[in-house]
Amino acid sequence: MPLSRSSESELGWVAPEQIADFAATGTTLHRLFSGPGGWVERQGRDLLISWNSPETLRSLLAEIEIRRRELPLPIDRVFLRKRWERETSPKLLLLSGNPTLPMATTAKENGLSFRIRFDTGESTGFFLDQRANRSFLRARRPTRLLNLFAYTCSFGVAAASAGAQTWNVDLSPRTLEWGKENYRLNALDPRDHWFLARDARDALPYLLRRKLRFDAFVIDPPTFAHGRGGKDFSLPRDLGSLIEGLLPLCEPNALLLLSTNYQPWRSADLFREAVRACSRAGVNVEPLPPLPRPVDLPEGTGPATLWLRIKP
Ligand SMILES: C[S@@+](CC[C@H](N)C(=O)[O-])C[C@H]1O[C@@H](n2cnc3c(N)ncnc32)[C@H](O)[C@@H]1O
């Protein structure tokens, strides 16, 4: 399998100039390689390989060794996410490096720090394919953000670093604690922000009763998740009512990010759901122009995302 960069497909290794650009913006969280067999991410001083098949792994590892010698990257360890055994082996495997190094580390995106953990399952706590959206949100300097399905609160940190008050909602108290740690890593006091461990659908009436209003929203849900008391979440079924539920919480001209990894859906599907939900409520919605694709994410990778403006 060819592992070198192909200009037509943009698969291959990220160029050394691009790595220098990441360094210049204080970013150590980015992809290094994308190919048909999987991809390699730099997560601080470690590499995380997400690979589809054991057969082609050996040639990738040989290529990584060559690149590590060529590129001035300080890399301590290489971890593997076996995508061919996802059901049976959700843990990351340490392929090389010192096994006594801490499994919790810190890595950076645009100067912001995030706690990365290699021992909590197949996710390390950070989705680097949302970099452009976090950056856009931060540049907009919102006053109040409602971050639904917050996970480790990376969107909350991005908005709070630009002065926003932030509300992070997630079913998992454990990931919200992780989120608070991310705030502290950036000298943001979590006591000045809100972390609600509850179902995103239940958070909306709760916030409405408290007469809160927001000028920015993030909805980045899983495709499907088990909820409390058998209340499952299904993106194709529930996204529309979730959007409808947040409309009474909107300041005029509020920004809304919709994002999904649900494979059949593209941004047009997200827009359709938003238009339906808004028209049921008699509210206008306008799509914002798509953000430029990051240099380390080839066409067709990453979630489908869409920024919208909710009109009064
Ligand atoms: C795809 S992750 C979100 C990623 C996050 N936006 C980020 O950029 O890091 C999905 C999150 O949704 C949470 N979740 C699942 N069902 C939920 C529900 N019904 N209400 C609130 N959170 C839920 C999970 O605990 C998980 O943390």
Short mmCIF file of C-alpha atoms and ligand atoms in Angstrom, two decimals:
data_model
loop_
_atom_site.label_atom_id
_atom_site.label_comp_id
_atom_site.label_asym_id
_atom_site.label_seq_id
_atom_site.Cartn_x
_atom_site.Cartn_y
_atom_site.Cartn_z
CA MET A 1 0.00 0.00 0.00
CA PRO A 2 1.50 3.38 -0.94
CA LEU A 3 2.00 5.54 2.15
CA SER A 4 3.41 8.63 0.50
CA ARG A 5 1.49 11.83 -0.15
CA SER A 6 -0.67 11.86 -3.27
CA SER A 7 -1.54 15.36 -4.38
CA GLU A 8 -4.84 14.30 -6.01
CA SER A 9 -6.36 12.67 -2.95
CA GLU A 10 -4.50 14.68 -0.30
CA LEU A 11 -3.91 11.40 1.48
CA GLY A 12 -0.48 10.84 2.94
CA TRP A 13 1.78 12.69 5.37
CA VAL A 14 1.23 16.28 6.43
CA ALA A 15 4.04 18.39 4.98
CA PRO A 16 6.87 19.65 7.23
CA GLU A 17 5.82 23.29 6.49
CA GLN A 18 2.35 22.50 7.84
CA ILE A 19 3.85 21.02 10.99
CA ALA A 20 5.87 24.24 11.35
CA ASP A 21 2.60 26.21 10.99
CA PHE A 22 1.01 24.12 13.75
CA ALA A 23 4.02 24.83 15.98
CA ALA A 24 3.71 28.56 15.25
CA THR A 25 0.05 28.54 16.40
CA GLY A 26 0.74 26.53 19.56
CA THR A 27 -0.84 23.33 18.25
CA THR A 28 0.40 19.82 19.10
CA LEU A 29 -2.96 18.16 18.39
CA HIS A 30 -3.23 17.38 14.67
CA ARG A 31 -3.20 14.58 12.14
CA LEU A 32 0.16 13.49 10.75
CA PHE A 33 -0.98 10.91 8.22
CA SER A 34 -4.21 9.91 6.46
CA GLY A 35 -4.56 6.87 4.20
CA PRO A 36 -6.98 4.20 3.09
CA GLY A 37 -5.88 1.99 6.00
CA GLY A 38 -6.44 4.59 8.72
CA TRP A 39 -4.74 7.64 10.16
CA VAL A 40 -2.09 8.83 12.61
CA GLU A 41 -2.62 11.68 15.05
CA ARG A 42 -0.08 13.63 17.00
CA GLN A 43 -1.47 14.15 20.50
CA GLY A 44 1.18 16.20 22.30
CA ARG A 45 4.34 14.09 22.73
CA ASP A 46 2.58 10.87 21.67
CA LEU A 47 1.26 9.38 18.45
CA LEU A 48 -2.11 7.65 18.17
CA ILE A 49 -2.59 5.32 15.20
CA SER A 50 -6.18 4.43 14.26
CA TRP A 51 -5.82 1.51 11.88
CA ASN A 52 -8.28 -0.75 10.05
CA SER A 53 -6.35 -3.95 9.44
CA PRO A 54 -3.39 -5.82 10.98
CA GLU A 55 -1.96 -6.73 7.56
CA THR A 56 -0.83 -3.22 6.60
CA LEU A 57 0.22 -2.08 10.06
CA ARG A 58 3.83 -3.22 9.78
CA SER A 59 4.56 -1.04 6.73
CA LEU A 60 2.96 1.96 8.46
CA LEU A 61 5.14 1.46 11.55
CA ALA A 62 8.27 1.28 9.37
CA GLU A 63 7.21 4.52 7.66
CA ILE A 64 6.58 6.20 11.02
CA GLU A 65 10.13 5.34 12.13
CA ILE A 66 11.53 7.01 8.99
CA ARG A 67 9.36 10.11 9.53
CA ARG A 68 10.33 10.36 13.18
CA ARG A 69 13.96 10.58 12.12
CA GLU A 70 13.22 13.14 9.37
CA LEU A 71 10.84 15.42 11.28
CA PRO A 72 11.91 17.29 14.39
CA LEU A 73 8.99 15.94 16.44
CA PRO A 74 9.50 15.08 20.11
CA ILE A 75 7.59 11.77 20.34
CA ASP A 76 7.63 9.62 23.49
CA ARG A 77 5.21 6.80 22.65
CA VAL A 78 3.12 5.26 19.89
CA PHE A 79 -0.40 4.02 20.75
CA LEU A 80 -2.71 1.95 18.54
CA ARG A 81 -6.48 1.97 18.25
CA LYS A 82 -7.31 -1.36 16.57
CA ARG A 83 -10.26 -0.50 14.37
CA TRP A 84 -10.53 -4.13 13.29
CA GLU A 85 -11.41 -5.18 16.88
CA ARG A 86 -13.55 -2.29 18.01
CA GLU A 87 -16.20 -4.35 19.80
CA THR A 88 -13.78 -6.56 21.74
CA SER A 89 -10.90 -4.22 22.42
CA PRO A 90 -11.91 -0.66 23.27
CA LYS A 91 -8.52 -0.01 24.93
CA LEU A 92 -5.54 1.64 23.29
CA LEU A 93 -2.43 -0.49 22.92
CA LEU A 94 1.04 0.87 23.70
CA LEU A 95 3.20 -0.15 20.71
CA SER A 96 6.43 1.61 21.60
CA GLY A 97 7.86 3.93 24.23
CA ASN A 98 8.31 3.87 27.98
CA PRO A 99 5.36 2.08 29.68
CA THR A 100 6.01 3.87 32.98
CA LEU A 101 5.28 7.36 31.56
CA PRO A 102 1.99 8.89 32.84
CA MET A 103 -1.12 7.89 30.88
CA ALA A 104 -2.51 11.43 31.41
CA THR A 105 -0.67 14.12 29.47
CA THR A 106 -1.31 17.64 28.18
CA ALA A 107 -1.45 18.74 24.55
CA LYS A 108 -2.25 22.02 22.82
CA GLU A 109 -4.54 23.50 20.23
CA ASN A 110 -4.09 27.13 19.25
CA GLY A 111 -2.35 27.83 22.55
CA LEU A 112 -5.09 26.20 24.68
CA SER A 113 -4.19 23.15 26.77
CA PHE A 114 -6.20 19.93 27.01
CA ARG A 115 -5.84 16.85 29.19
CA ILE A 116 -5.25 13.74 27.08
CA ARG A 117 -5.68 10.25 28.59
CA PHE A 118 -4.51 7.07 26.94
CA ASP A 119 -6.06 4.71 29.51
CA THR A 120 -9.79 5.49 29.42
CA GLY A 121 -10.92 3.49 26.38
CA GLU A 122 -10.64 4.26 22.71
CA SER A 123 -11.03 8.05 23.02
CA THR A 124 -8.33 10.21 24.55
CA GLY A 125 -10.71 13.04 25.46
CA PHE A 126 -10.17 15.28 22.48
CA PHE A 127 -11.61 15.31 18.95
CA LEU A 128 -9.06 17.18 16.88
CA ASP A 129 -11.35 17.24 13.82
CA GLN A 130 -13.33 20.06 15.52
CA ARG A 131 -10.36 22.48 15.51
CA ALA A 132 -11.82 24.81 12.87
CA ASN A 133 -15.17 24.99 14.68
CA ARG A 134 -13.55 25.71 18.06
CA SER A 135 -11.44 28.40 16.43
CA PHE A 136 -14.49 29.97 14.75
CA LEU A 137 -16.44 29.98 18.02
CA ARG A 138 -13.54 31.57 19.90
CA ALA A 139 -13.09 34.28 17.26
CA ARG A 140 -16.79 35.19 17.51
CA ARG A 141 -16.30 35.98 21.24
CA PRO A 142 -19.78 34.88 22.36
CA THR A 143 -21.21 36.20 25.63
CA ARG A 144 -22.95 32.99 26.70
CA LEU A 145 -22.45 29.51 25.26
CA LEU A 146 -24.66 26.47 25.74
CA ASN A 147 -22.54 23.42 24.90
CA LEU A 148 -24.74 20.32 24.60
CA PHE A 149 -23.13 16.84 24.59
CA ALA A 150 -20.08 18.61 25.97
CA TYR A 151 -17.86 15.53 26.64
CA THR A 152 -14.58 17.05 27.99
CA CYS A 153 -15.85 20.59 27.28
CA SER A 154 -13.38 21.60 24.57
CA PHE A 155 -15.93 23.99 23.02
CA GLY A 156 -16.61 25.43 26.46
CA VAL A 157 -12.89 26.06 27.01
CA ALA A 158 -12.55 27.71 23.58
CA ALA A 159 -15.47 30.10 24.26
CA ALA A 160 -14.48 30.77 27.90
CA SER A 161 -10.94 31.64 26.78
CA ALA A 162 -12.54 34.43 24.72
CA GLY A 163 -14.49 35.74 27.72
CA ALA A 164 -17.78 33.80 27.44
CA GLN A 165 -19.80 32.44 30.33
CA THR A 166 -20.28 28.77 29.47
CA TRP A 167 -22.83 26.05 30.30
CA ASN A 168 -21.66 22.49 29.51
CA VAL A 169 -24.23 19.69 29.49
CA ASP A 170 -23.39 15.98 29.34
CA LEU A 171 -24.92 12.80 30.75
CA SER A 172 -21.52 11.75 32.12
CA PRO A 173 -20.36 13.43 35.37
CA ARG A 174 -16.93 11.84 34.79
CA THR A 175 -16.29 13.62 31.48
CA LEU A 176 -17.57 16.91 32.97
CA GLU A 177 -14.97 16.58 35.76
CA TRP A 178 -12.42 16.08 32.99
CA GLY A 179 -13.83 19.22 31.39
CA LYS A 180 -13.29 21.20 34.62
CA GLU A 181 -9.69 20.02 34.57
CA ASN A 182 -9.41 21.42 31.02
CA TYR A 183 -10.70 24.80 32.26
CA ARG A 184 -8.14 24.81 35.09
CA LEU A 185 -5.32 23.94 32.67
CA ASN A 186 -6.13 27.21 30.90
CA ALA A 187 -6.34 29.32 34.05
CA LEU A 188 -10.16 29.42 33.73
CA ASP A 189 -11.92 28.88 37.06
CA PRO A 190 -14.64 26.20 36.60
CA ARG A 191 -16.58 27.85 39.46
CA ASP A 192 -17.29 30.74 37.06
CA HIS A 193 -18.92 28.30 34.60
CA TRP A 194 -21.67 25.67 34.70
CA PHE A 195 -21.44 21.88 34.30
CA LEU A 196 -24.77 20.07 34.18
CA ALA A 197 -24.70 16.26 34.34
CA ARG A 198 -28.04 15.55 32.75
CA ASP A 199 -29.80 14.63 29.55
CA ALA A 200 -29.42 17.43 26.98
CA ARG A 201 -33.18 17.28 26.31
CA ASP A 202 -33.99 17.84 30.01
CA ALA A 203 -31.46 20.69 30.32
CA LEU A 204 -33.42 22.93 27.94
CA PRO A 205 -36.61 23.38 30.03
CA TYR A 206 -34.41 23.65 33.14
CA LEU A 207 -32.45 26.58 31.64
CA LEU A 208 -35.65 28.17 30.34
CA ARG A 209 -37.18 28.11 33.83
CA ARG A 210 -34.08 29.97 35.02
CA LYS A 211 -34.70 32.60 32.33
CA LEU A 212 -31.26 32.08 30.78
CA ARG A 213 -30.55 33.20 27.21
CA PHE A 214 -27.57 32.31 25.01
CA ASP A 215 -25.97 33.85 21.94
CA ALA A 216 -24.09 30.66 20.97
CA PHE A 217 -24.99 26.96 20.99
CA VAL A 218 -23.09 23.78 20.13
CA ILE A 219 -24.98 20.56 19.40
CA ASP A 220 -22.46 17.76 18.73
CA PRO A 221 -24.32 14.58 19.72
CA PRO A 222 -23.51 10.89 19.26
CA THR A 223 -25.44 9.06 16.54
CA PHE A 224 -27.01 6.85 19.18
CA ALA A 225 -26.58 6.63 22.95
CA HIS A 226 -28.29 4.87 25.81
CA GLY A 227 -29.78 7.34 28.24
CA ARG A 228 -30.97 7.22 31.82
CA GLY A 229 -34.20 5.35 32.52
CA GLY A 230 -34.22 3.84 29.02
CA LYS A 231 -34.35 7.29 27.40
CA ASP A 232 -32.13 6.56 24.38
CA PHE A 233 -30.86 9.34 22.14
CA SER A 234 -31.03 8.84 18.37
CA LEU A 235 -29.67 11.61 16.18
CA PRO A 236 -31.93 11.15 13.14
CA ARG A 237 -34.96 10.88 15.41
CA ASP A 238 -34.16 13.51 18.07
CA LEU A 239 -32.10 16.30 16.50
CA GLY A 240 -35.13 18.25 15.22
CA SER A 241 -36.90 18.37 18.58
CA LEU A 242 -33.64 19.29 20.30
CA ILE A 243 -33.21 22.29 17.97
CA GLU A 244 -36.84 23.27 18.49
CA GLY A 245 -36.34 23.04 22.26
CA LEU A 246 -33.45 25.49 22.29
CA LEU A 247 -35.13 28.20 20.21
CA PRO A 248 -36.80 29.87 23.24
CA LEU A 249 -33.31 30.17 24.79
CA CYS A 250 -31.88 32.14 21.84
CA GLU A 251 -30.76 35.75 21.98
CA PRO A 252 -31.53 37.51 18.66
CA ASN A 253 -29.06 36.38 15.94
CA ALA A 254 -27.66 33.54 18.05
CA LEU A 255 -25.09 31.21 16.49
CA LEU A 256 -25.71 27.47 16.40
CA LEU A 257 -23.21 24.75 15.47
CA LEU A 258 -24.66 21.41 14.39
CA SER A 259 -22.23 18.53 14.00
CA THR A 260 -22.55 14.80 13.38
CA ASN A 261 -20.54 11.70 12.53
CA TYR A 262 -23.69 9.89 11.38
CA GLN A 263 -22.39 8.63 8.06
CA PRO A 264 -25.33 9.17 5.71
CA TRP A 265 -25.76 12.80 6.80
CA ARG A 266 -23.99 15.78 5.24
CA SER A 267 -24.39 19.47 6.12
CA ALA A 268 -27.46 19.64 3.86
CA ASP A 269 -29.20 17.10 6.11
CA LEU A 270 -28.35 19.16 9.19
CA PHE A 271 -29.74 22.24 7.45
CA ARG A 272 -32.96 20.41 6.54
CA GLU A 273 -33.50 19.42 10.18
CA ALA A 274 -32.81 22.99 11.36
CA VAL A 275 -35.18 24.51 8.79
CA ARG A 276 -37.98 22.09 9.73
CA ALA A 277 -37.52 22.71 13.45
CA CYS A 278 -37.35 26.49 13.05
CA SER A 279 -40.33 26.68 10.72
CA ARG A 280 -42.45 24.70 13.22
CA ALA A 281 -41.58 27.46 15.72
CA GLY A 282 -41.99 30.32 13.20
CA VAL A 283 -38.31 31.29 13.44
CA ASN A 284 -35.94 32.02 10.55
CA VAL A 285 -32.58 30.33 10.22
CA GLU A 286 -29.67 31.17 7.92
CA PRO A 287 -26.65 28.96 7.11
CA LEU A 288 -23.19 30.55 7.43
CA PRO A 289 -20.58 29.83 4.73
CA PRO A 290 -18.69 26.56 5.33
CA LEU A 291 -15.30 26.93 7.03
CA PRO A 292 -12.18 26.07 5.02
CA ARG A 293 -11.16 22.43 5.43
CA PRO A 294 -8.13 22.04 7.75
CA VAL A 295 -4.90 21.05 5.96
CA ASP A 296 -4.57 17.83 7.96
CA LEU A 297 -8.08 16.51 7.21
CA PRO A 298 -8.57 15.11 3.69
CA GLU A 299 -11.87 15.66 1.89
CA GLY A 300 -14.60 13.41 3.24
CA THR A 301 -13.03 12.90 6.69
CA GLY A 302 -14.30 14.38 9.93
CA PRO A 303 -17.86 15.14 10.96
CA ALA A 304 -20.49 16.89 8.85
CA THR A 305 -20.87 20.31 10.45
CA LEU A 306 -22.87 23.47 9.87
CA TRP A 307 -22.93 26.92 11.49
CA LEU A 308 -26.31 28.65 11.49
CA ARG A 309 -27.66 31.98 12.57
CA ILE A 310 -31.04 31.94 14.29
CA LYS A 311 -32.97 35.02 13.23
CA PRO A 312 -35.56 36.68 15.47
C1 LIG B 1 -19.44 12.96 20.39
S1 LIG B 1 -19.26 13.25 22.12
C2 LIG B 1 -19.28 14.98 22.09
C3 LIG B 1 -17.94 15.58 21.72
C4 LIG B 1 -17.73 17.01 22.17
N1 LIG B 1 -18.71 17.91 21.60
C5 LIG B 1 -16.31 17.48 21.85
O1 LIG B 1 -16.12 18.22 20.88
O2 LIG B 1 -15.37 17.09 22.55
C6 LIG B 1 -20.85 12.77 22.71
C7 LIG B 1 -21.14 13.04 24.20
O3 LIG B 1 -22.55 12.98 24.37
C8 LIG B 1 -22.84 12.51 25.68
N2 LIG B 1 -24.24 12.09 25.69
C9 LIG B 1 -24.80 10.98 25.15
N3 LIG B 1 -26.15 11.02 25.27
C10 LIG B 1 -26.45 12.19 25.90
C11 LIG B 1 -27.68 12.82 26.29
N4 LIG B 1 -28.86 12.25 26.06
N5 LIG B 1 -27.62 14.02 26.89
C12 LIG B 1 -26.41 14.62 27.13
N6 LIG B 1 -25.22 14.07 26.79
C13 LIG B 1 -25.24 12.87 26.18
C14 LIG B 1 -21.81 11.45 25.93
O4 LIG B 1 -21.61 11.24 27.32
C15 LIG B 1 -20.56 12.05 25.22
O5 LIG B 1 -19.75 12.73 26.13
#
